[in-house]
GROMACS .gro file of C-alpha atoms in nm:
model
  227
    1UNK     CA    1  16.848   2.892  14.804
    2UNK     CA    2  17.216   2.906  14.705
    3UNK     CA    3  17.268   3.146  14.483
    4UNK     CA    4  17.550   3.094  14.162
    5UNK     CA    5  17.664   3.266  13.904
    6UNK     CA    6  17.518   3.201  13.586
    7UNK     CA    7  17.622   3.486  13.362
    8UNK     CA    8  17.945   3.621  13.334
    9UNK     CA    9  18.106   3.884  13.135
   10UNK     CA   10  18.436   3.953  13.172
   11UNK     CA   11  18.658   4.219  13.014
   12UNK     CA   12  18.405   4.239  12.687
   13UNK     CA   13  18.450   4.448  12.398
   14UNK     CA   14  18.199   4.506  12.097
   15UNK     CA   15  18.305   4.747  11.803
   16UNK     CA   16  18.103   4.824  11.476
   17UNK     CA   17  18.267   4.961  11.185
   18UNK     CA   18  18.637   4.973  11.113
   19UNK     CA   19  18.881   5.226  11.109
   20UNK     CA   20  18.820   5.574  11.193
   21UNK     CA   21  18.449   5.499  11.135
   22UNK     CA   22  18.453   5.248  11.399
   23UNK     CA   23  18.250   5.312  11.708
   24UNK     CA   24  18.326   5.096  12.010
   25UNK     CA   25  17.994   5.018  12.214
   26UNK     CA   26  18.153   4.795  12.520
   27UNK     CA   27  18.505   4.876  12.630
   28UNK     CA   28  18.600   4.610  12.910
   29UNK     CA   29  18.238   4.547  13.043
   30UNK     CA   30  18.217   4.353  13.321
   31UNK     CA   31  17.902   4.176  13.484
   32UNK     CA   32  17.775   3.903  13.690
   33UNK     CA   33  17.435   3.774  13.758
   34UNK     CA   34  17.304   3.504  13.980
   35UNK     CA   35  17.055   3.270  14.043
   36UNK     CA   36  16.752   3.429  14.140
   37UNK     CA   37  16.818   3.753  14.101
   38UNK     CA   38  16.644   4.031  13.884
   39UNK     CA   39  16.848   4.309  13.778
   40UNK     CA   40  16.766   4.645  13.583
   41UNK     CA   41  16.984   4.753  13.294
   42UNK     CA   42  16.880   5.124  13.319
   43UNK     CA   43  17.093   5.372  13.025
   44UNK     CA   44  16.969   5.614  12.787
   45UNK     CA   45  16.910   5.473  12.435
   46UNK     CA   46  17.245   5.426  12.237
   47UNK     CA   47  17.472   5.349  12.522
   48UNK     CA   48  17.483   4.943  12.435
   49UNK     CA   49  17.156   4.788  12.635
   50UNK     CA   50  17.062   4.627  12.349
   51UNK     CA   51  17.435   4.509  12.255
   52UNK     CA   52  17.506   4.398  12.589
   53UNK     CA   53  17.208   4.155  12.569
   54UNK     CA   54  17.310   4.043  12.243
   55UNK     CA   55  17.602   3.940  12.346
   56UNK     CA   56  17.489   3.804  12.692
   57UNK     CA   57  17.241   3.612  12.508
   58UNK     CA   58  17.496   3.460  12.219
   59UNK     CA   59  17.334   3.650  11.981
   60UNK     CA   60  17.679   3.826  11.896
   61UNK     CA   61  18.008   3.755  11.955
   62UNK     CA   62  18.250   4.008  12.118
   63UNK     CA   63  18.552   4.137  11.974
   64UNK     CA   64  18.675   4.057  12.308
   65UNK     CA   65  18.674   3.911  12.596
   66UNK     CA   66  18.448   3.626  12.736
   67UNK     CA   67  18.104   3.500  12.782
   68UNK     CA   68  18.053   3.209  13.061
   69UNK     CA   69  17.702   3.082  13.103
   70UNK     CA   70  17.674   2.853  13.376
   71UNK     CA   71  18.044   2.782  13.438
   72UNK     CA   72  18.133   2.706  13.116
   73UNK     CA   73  18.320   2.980  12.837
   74UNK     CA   74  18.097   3.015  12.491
   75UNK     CA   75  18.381   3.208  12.293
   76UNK     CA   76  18.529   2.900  12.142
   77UNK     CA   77  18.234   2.744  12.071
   78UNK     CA   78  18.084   2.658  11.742
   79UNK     CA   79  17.796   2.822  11.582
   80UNK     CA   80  17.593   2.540  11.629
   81UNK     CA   81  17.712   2.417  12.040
   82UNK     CA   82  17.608   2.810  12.097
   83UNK     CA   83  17.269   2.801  11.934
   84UNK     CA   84  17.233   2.493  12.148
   85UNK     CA   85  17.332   2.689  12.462
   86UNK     CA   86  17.066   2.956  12.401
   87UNK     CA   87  16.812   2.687  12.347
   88UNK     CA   88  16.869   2.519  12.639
   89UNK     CA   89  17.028   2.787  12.881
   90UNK     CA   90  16.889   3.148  12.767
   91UNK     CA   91  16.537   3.281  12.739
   92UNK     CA   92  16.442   3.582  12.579
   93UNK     CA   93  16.195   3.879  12.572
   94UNK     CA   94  16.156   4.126  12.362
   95UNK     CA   95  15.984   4.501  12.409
   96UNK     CA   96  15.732   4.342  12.137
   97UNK     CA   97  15.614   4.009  12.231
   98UNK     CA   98  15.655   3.810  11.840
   99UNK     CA   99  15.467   3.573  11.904
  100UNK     CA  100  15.345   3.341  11.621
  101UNK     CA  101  14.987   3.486  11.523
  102UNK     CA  102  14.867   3.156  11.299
  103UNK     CA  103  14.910   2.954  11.668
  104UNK     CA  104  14.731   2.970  12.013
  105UNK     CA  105  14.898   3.084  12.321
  106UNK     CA  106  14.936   2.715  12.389
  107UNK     CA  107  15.053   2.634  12.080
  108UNK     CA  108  15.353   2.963  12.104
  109UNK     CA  109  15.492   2.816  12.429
  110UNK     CA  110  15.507   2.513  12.353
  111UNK     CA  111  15.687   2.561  12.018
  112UNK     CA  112  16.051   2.583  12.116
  113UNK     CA  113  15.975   2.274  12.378
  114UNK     CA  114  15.928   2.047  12.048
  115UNK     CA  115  16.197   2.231  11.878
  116UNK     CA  116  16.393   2.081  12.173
  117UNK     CA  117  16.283   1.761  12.152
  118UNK     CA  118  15.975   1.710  12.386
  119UNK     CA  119  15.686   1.484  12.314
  120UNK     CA  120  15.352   1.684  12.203
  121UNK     CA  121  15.213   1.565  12.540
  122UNK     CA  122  15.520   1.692  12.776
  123UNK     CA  123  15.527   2.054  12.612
  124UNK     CA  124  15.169   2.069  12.631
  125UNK     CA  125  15.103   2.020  12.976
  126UNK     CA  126  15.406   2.236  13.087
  127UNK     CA  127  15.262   2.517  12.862
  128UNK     CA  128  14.926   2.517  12.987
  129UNK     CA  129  15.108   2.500  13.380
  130UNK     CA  130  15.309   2.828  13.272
  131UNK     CA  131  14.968   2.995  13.141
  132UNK     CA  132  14.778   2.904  13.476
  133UNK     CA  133  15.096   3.024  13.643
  134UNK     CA  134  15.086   3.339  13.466
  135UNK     CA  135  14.676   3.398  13.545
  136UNK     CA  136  14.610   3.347  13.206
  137UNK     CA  137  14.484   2.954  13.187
  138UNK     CA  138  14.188   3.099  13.047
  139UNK     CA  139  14.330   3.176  12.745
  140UNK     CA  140  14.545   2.884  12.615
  141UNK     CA  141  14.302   2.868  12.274
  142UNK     CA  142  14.317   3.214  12.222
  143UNK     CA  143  14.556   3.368  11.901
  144UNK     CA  144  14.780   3.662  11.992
  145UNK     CA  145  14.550   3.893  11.803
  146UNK     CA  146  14.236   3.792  12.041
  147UNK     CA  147  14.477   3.888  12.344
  148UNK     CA  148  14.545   4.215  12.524
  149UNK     CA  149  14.903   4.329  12.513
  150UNK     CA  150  14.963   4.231  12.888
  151UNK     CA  151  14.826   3.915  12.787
  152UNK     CA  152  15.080   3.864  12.495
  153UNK     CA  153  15.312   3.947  12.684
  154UNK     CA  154  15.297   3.739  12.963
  155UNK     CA  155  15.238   3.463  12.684
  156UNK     CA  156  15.588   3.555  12.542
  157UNK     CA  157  15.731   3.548  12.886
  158UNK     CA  158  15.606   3.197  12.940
  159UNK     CA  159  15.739   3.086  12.604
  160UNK     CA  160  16.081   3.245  12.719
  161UNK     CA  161  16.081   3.013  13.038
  162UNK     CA  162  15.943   2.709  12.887
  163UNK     CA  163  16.271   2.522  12.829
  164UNK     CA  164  16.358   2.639  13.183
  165UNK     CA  165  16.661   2.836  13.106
  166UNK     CA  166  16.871   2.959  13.346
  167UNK     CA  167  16.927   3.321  13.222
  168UNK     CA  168  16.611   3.534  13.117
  169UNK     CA  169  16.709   3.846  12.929
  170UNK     CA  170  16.447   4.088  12.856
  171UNK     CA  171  16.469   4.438  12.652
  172UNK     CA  172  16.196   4.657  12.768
  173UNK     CA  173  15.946   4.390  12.800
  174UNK     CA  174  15.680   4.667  12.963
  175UNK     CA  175  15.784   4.904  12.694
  176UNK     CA  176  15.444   4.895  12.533
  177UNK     CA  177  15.246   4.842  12.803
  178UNK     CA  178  15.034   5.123  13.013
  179UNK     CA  179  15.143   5.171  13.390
  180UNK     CA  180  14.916   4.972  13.564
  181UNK     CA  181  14.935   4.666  13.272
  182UNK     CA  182  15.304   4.677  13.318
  183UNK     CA  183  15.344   4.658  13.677
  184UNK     CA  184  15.097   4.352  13.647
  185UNK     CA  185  15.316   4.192  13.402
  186UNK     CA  186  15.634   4.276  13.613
  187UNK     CA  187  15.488   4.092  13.890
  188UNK     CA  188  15.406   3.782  13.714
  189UNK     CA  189  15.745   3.773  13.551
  190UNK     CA  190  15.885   3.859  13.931
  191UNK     CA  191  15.693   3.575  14.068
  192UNK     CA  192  15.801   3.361  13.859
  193UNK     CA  193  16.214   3.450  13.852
  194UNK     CA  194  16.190   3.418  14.231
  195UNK     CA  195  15.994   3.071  14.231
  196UNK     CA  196  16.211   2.893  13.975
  197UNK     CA  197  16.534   3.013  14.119
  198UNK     CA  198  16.608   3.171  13.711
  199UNK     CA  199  16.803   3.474  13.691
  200UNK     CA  200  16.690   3.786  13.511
  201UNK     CA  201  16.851   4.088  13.365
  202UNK     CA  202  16.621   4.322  13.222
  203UNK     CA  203  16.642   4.643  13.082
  204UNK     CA  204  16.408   4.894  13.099
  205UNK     CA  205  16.343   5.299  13.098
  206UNK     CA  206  16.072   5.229  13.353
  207UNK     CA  207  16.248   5.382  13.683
  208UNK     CA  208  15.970   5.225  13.877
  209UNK     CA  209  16.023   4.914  13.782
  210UNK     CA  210  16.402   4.914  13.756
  211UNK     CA  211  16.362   5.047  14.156
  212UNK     CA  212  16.178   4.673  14.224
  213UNK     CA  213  16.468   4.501  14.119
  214UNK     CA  214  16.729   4.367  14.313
  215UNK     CA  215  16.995   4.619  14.227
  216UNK     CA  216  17.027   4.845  13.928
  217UNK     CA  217  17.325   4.879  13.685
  218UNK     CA  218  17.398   5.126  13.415
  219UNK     CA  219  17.645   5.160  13.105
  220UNK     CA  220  17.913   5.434  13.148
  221UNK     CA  221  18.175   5.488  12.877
  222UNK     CA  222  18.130   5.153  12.750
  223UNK     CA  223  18.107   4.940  13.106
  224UNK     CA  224  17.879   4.796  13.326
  225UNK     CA  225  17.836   4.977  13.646
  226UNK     CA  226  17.622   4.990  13.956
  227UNK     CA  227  17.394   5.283  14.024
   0.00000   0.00000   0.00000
Protein backbone atom coordinates (compact mmCIF):
# COMPACT_ATOMS: atom_id res chain seq x y z
CA UNK A 1 0.00 0.00 0.00
CA UNK A 2 1.42 3.44 -0.86
CA UNK A 3 1.80 5.27 1.87
CA UNK A 4 1.04 9.50 1.82
CA UNK A 5 1.11 12.04 3.95
CA UNK A 6 -1.96 13.02 5.44
CA UNK A 7 -1.06 15.24 8.34
CA UNK A 8 1.28 17.87 8.29
CA UNK A 9 2.52 20.37 10.68
CA UNK A 10 4.89 22.62 9.79
CA UNK A 11 6.69 25.31 11.78
CA UNK A 12 3.52 25.53 14.41
CA UNK A 13 3.27 27.75 17.23
CA UNK A 14 0.48 27.81 20.05
CA UNK A 15 0.72 30.52 22.91
CA UNK A 16 -1.86 31.12 25.81
CA UNK A 17 -1.93 34.26 27.60
CA UNK A 18 -0.34 37.53 26.59
CA UNK A 19 2.44 39.38 27.68
CA UNK A 20 4.71 38.35 30.32
CA UNK A 21 1.96 35.93 31.43
CA UNK A 22 2.07 34.25 28.20
CA UNK A 23 3.25 30.69 28.08
CA UNK A 24 4.17 29.30 24.68
CA UNK A 25 3.19 25.46 24.41
CA UNK A 26 4.52 24.68 20.61
CA UNK A 27 7.52 26.62 19.38
CA UNK A 28 8.11 25.53 15.61
CA UNK A 29 6.63 21.92 15.90
CA UNK A 30 7.04 19.96 13.16
CA UNK A 31 5.30 16.52 12.22
CA UNK A 32 4.24 14.23 9.58
CA UNK A 33 2.08 11.23 9.56
CA UNK A 34 1.11 8.80 6.89
CA UNK A 35 -1.23 6.52 5.71
CA UNK A 36 -1.29 3.58 7.70
CA UNK A 37 0.77 4.31 10.22
CA UNK A 38 0.22 4.40 14.11
CA UNK A 39 2.32 6.62 16.03
CA UNK A 40 2.73 7.25 19.93
CA UNK A 41 2.79 10.78 21.26
CA UNK A 42 4.62 9.80 24.52
CA UNK A 43 5.45 13.31 27.02
CA UNK A 44 4.82 13.92 30.53
CA UNK A 45 1.55 15.79 31.24
CA UNK A 46 1.83 19.62 30.47
CA UNK A 47 4.27 19.48 27.67
CA UNK A 48 1.37 20.16 24.78
CA UNK A 49 -0.07 16.38 23.89
CA UNK A 50 -3.25 17.55 24.28
CA UNK A 51 -2.57 21.00 22.31
CA UNK A 52 -0.85 19.36 19.63
CA UNK A 53 -3.99 17.26 18.93
CA UNK A 54 -6.09 20.17 19.13
CA UNK A 55 -4.56 21.71 16.70
CA UNK A 56 -3.88 18.60 14.48
CA UNK A 57 -7.45 17.94 14.74
CA UNK A 58 -8.76 21.77 13.86
CA UNK A 59 -9.91 22.08 17.10
CA UNK A 60 -7.54 25.23 17.55
CA UNK A 61 -5.88 27.35 15.44
CA UNK A 62 -2.12 28.10 15.77
CA UNK A 63 -0.61 31.31 16.30
CA UNK A 64 1.56 30.06 13.64
CA UNK A 65 2.42 28.19 11.16
CA UNK A 66 0.36 25.58 9.13
CA UNK A 67 -1.93 22.68 9.24
CA UNK A 68 -2.27 20.49 5.83
CA UNK A 69 -4.61 17.57 5.99
CA UNK A 70 -4.49 15.59 3.01
CA UNK A 71 -2.60 17.99 0.73
CA UNK A 72 -4.53 20.77 1.25
CA UNK A 73 -3.58 23.99 3.99
CA UNK A 74 -6.63 24.57 6.72
CA UNK A 75 -5.17 28.00 8.07
CA UNK A 76 -7.15 30.12 5.72
CA UNK A 77 -10.07 28.37 5.94
CA UNK A 78 -13.35 29.39 7.34
CA UNK A 79 -14.85 28.25 10.50
CA UNK A 80 -17.33 26.43 8.82
CA UNK A 81 -14.96 24.64 5.50
CA UNK A 82 -12.80 23.45 8.79
CA UNK A 83 -15.62 21.95 10.78
CA UNK A 84 -16.37 20.31 7.47
CA UNK A 85 -12.79 18.99 7.21
CA UNK A 86 -12.95 17.37 10.66
CA UNK A 87 -16.23 15.80 9.74
CA UNK A 88 -15.18 14.34 6.85
CA UNK A 89 -11.27 13.95 7.27
CA UNK A 90 -10.52 13.61 11.21
CA UNK A 91 -11.74 11.12 13.77
CA UNK A 92 -11.40 11.43 17.28
CA UNK A 93 -10.96 9.59 20.64
CA UNK A 94 -10.95 10.65 23.73
CA UNK A 95 -9.32 9.01 27.19
CA UNK A 96 -13.24 8.89 28.14
CA UNK A 97 -15.30 7.41 25.50
CA UNK A 98 -18.63 10.29 25.54
CA UNK A 99 -20.66 8.47 24.08
CA UNK A 100 -24.39 9.41 24.00
CA UNK A 101 -26.00 7.33 27.00
CA UNK A 102 -29.96 7.92 25.84
CA UNK A 103 -28.72 5.84 22.37
CA UNK A 104 -27.49 2.23 21.61
CA UNK A 105 -24.07 1.47 20.47
CA UNK A 106 -25.67 1.34 17.06
CA UNK A 107 -27.41 4.25 17.38
CA UNK A 108 -23.71 6.34 18.73
CA UNK A 109 -21.90 5.27 15.52
CA UNK A 110 -24.10 5.90 13.39
CA UNK A 111 -24.88 9.46 14.61
CA UNK A 112 -22.25 11.57 12.93
CA UNK A 113 -22.92 9.29 9.55
CA UNK A 114 -26.52 11.11 9.43
CA UNK A 115 -25.02 14.25 10.63
CA UNK A 116 -23.11 13.82 7.32
CA UNK A 117 -25.74 13.14 5.29
CA UNK A 118 -26.26 9.28 5.00
CA UNK A 119 -29.57 7.58 4.64
CA UNK A 120 -30.79 5.77 8.05
CA UNK A 121 -30.21 2.52 6.10
CA UNK A 122 -26.40 3.30 4.84
CA UNK A 123 -25.19 4.39 8.46
CA UNK A 124 -26.87 1.56 9.88
CA UNK A 125 -25.43 -1.19 8.17
CA UNK A 126 -21.87 0.37 8.21
CA UNK A 127 -22.30 0.73 12.04
CA UNK A 128 -23.32 -2.64 12.78
CA UNK A 129 -20.08 -3.82 10.14
CA UNK A 130 -17.71 -1.62 12.47
CA UNK A 131 -19.29 -3.35 15.74
CA UNK A 132 -18.82 -6.98 14.21
CA UNK A 133 -15.42 -5.67 13.17
CA UNK A 134 -14.65 -4.61 16.54
CA UNK A 135 -15.97 -8.24 18.24
CA UNK A 136 -18.67 -6.52 19.64
CA UNK A 137 -21.81 -7.31 17.07
CA UNK A 138 -23.34 -8.65 20.02
CA UNK A 139 -23.95 -5.61 21.48
CA UNK A 140 -25.35 -3.11 18.90
CA UNK A 141 -28.78 -2.72 21.27
CA UNK A 142 -26.94 -2.29 24.22
CA UNK A 143 -26.70 1.61 25.99
CA UNK A 144 -23.21 2.69 27.06
CA UNK A 145 -24.17 2.17 30.66
CA UNK A 146 -24.99 -1.76 29.99
CA UNK A 147 -21.32 -1.93 28.43
CA UNK A 148 -17.91 -2.60 29.96
CA UNK A 149 -15.41 0.17 29.53
CA UNK A 150 -13.42 -1.82 26.79
CA UNK A 151 -16.65 -2.18 25.27
CA UNK A 152 -17.38 1.65 25.21
CA UNK A 153 -14.52 2.17 24.11
CA UNK A 154 -14.17 0.24 21.22
CA UNK A 155 -17.82 1.65 20.52
CA UNK A 156 -16.28 5.21 20.54
CA UNK A 157 -13.50 4.05 18.36
CA UNK A 158 -15.93 2.77 15.79
CA UNK A 159 -17.93 5.98 15.92
CA UNK A 160 -14.48 7.80 15.35
CA UNK A 161 -13.95 5.74 12.03
CA UNK A 162 -17.41 5.70 10.82
CA UNK A 163 -17.16 8.58 8.32
CA UNK A 164 -13.86 6.91 7.29
CA UNK A 165 -11.55 9.70 8.05
CA UNK A 166 -8.26 9.70 7.12
CA UNK A 167 -6.54 10.91 10.36
CA UNK A 168 -7.56 9.20 13.78
CA UNK A 169 -6.30 11.14 16.75
CA UNK A 170 -6.67 9.62 20.04
CA UNK A 171 -5.68 11.10 23.69
CA UNK A 172 -5.10 8.26 25.97
CA UNK A 173 -7.83 6.18 24.65
CA UNK A 174 -6.58 3.08 27.16
CA UNK A 175 -6.23 5.61 29.88
CA UNK A 176 -9.05 4.09 31.87
CA UNK A 177 -8.79 0.84 30.97
CA UNK A 178 -6.95 -2.16 33.09
CA UNK A 179 -3.81 -3.80 31.32
CA UNK A 180 -5.15 -6.65 29.81
CA UNK A 181 -8.65 -4.58 28.62
CA UNK A 182 -6.36 -2.09 27.07
CA UNK A 183 -4.10 -4.13 25.12
CA UNK A 184 -7.42 -5.78 23.77
CA UNK A 185 -8.71 -2.51 22.77
CA UNK A 186 -5.26 -1.48 21.24
CA UNK A 187 -5.46 -4.39 19.06
CA UNK A 188 -8.81 -3.84 17.70
CA UNK A 189 -8.07 -0.21 17.06
CA UNK A 190 -4.53 -1.65 15.47
CA UNK A 191 -6.41 -3.96 13.32
CA UNK A 192 -8.39 -1.78 12.14
CA UNK A 193 -5.72 1.39 11.28
CA UNK A 194 -3.76 -1.26 9.39
CA UNK A 195 -6.88 -2.72 7.36
CA UNK A 196 -8.34 0.60 6.27
CA UNK A 197 -5.05 2.10 5.32
CA UNK A 198 -6.17 5.31 8.17
CA UNK A 199 -3.45 6.90 9.92
CA UNK A 200 -3.26 7.20 13.68
CA UNK A 201 -1.48 9.36 16.14
CA UNK A 202 -2.15 8.53 19.56
CA UNK A 203 -0.95 9.58 22.69
CA UNK A 204 -0.57 7.69 25.52
CA UNK A 205 1.51 7.18 29.02
CA UNK A 206 1.20 3.46 28.35
CA UNK A 207 5.04 2.62 27.38
CA UNK A 208 3.80 -0.74 26.31
CA UNK A 209 1.64 0.30 24.05
CA UNK A 210 3.47 3.34 22.70
CA UNK A 211 6.47 0.41 22.08
CA UNK A 212 3.67 -1.40 19.50
CA UNK A 213 3.52 1.50 17.48
CA UNK A 214 5.27 2.21 14.51
CA UNK A 215 7.65 4.77 15.88
CA UNK A 216 7.38 6.95 18.94
CA UNK A 217 7.69 10.79 19.16
CA UNK A 218 7.93 13.09 22.09
CA UNK A 219 7.56 16.99 22.82
CA UNK A 220 10.88 18.71 23.77
CA UNK A 221 10.95 22.46 24.43
CA UNK A 222 7.94 22.97 22.51
CA UNK A 223 8.68 20.49 19.26
CA UNK A 224 7.94 17.34 17.99
CA UNK A 225 10.73 14.91 18.14
CA UNK A 226 11.55 11.27 17.65
CA UNK A 227 12.52 9.07 20.57
Amino acid sequence: MKRNVVLQLTGVERHYGQGETRLSILKGADFALTSGEIVALVAPSGTGKSTLLHVAGLLEHPDGGEVTINGHACEGLSDEKRTAVRRSEIGFVYQFHHLLPEFSALENIMMPQLISGLSKKEASARAAQLLDYMRIGHRAEHRPAELSGGEQQRVAIARAVANAPLVLLADEPTGNLDPDTAHYVFDALEALVRQSGLAALIATHNHELAARMDRRVTIQDGKVVEF
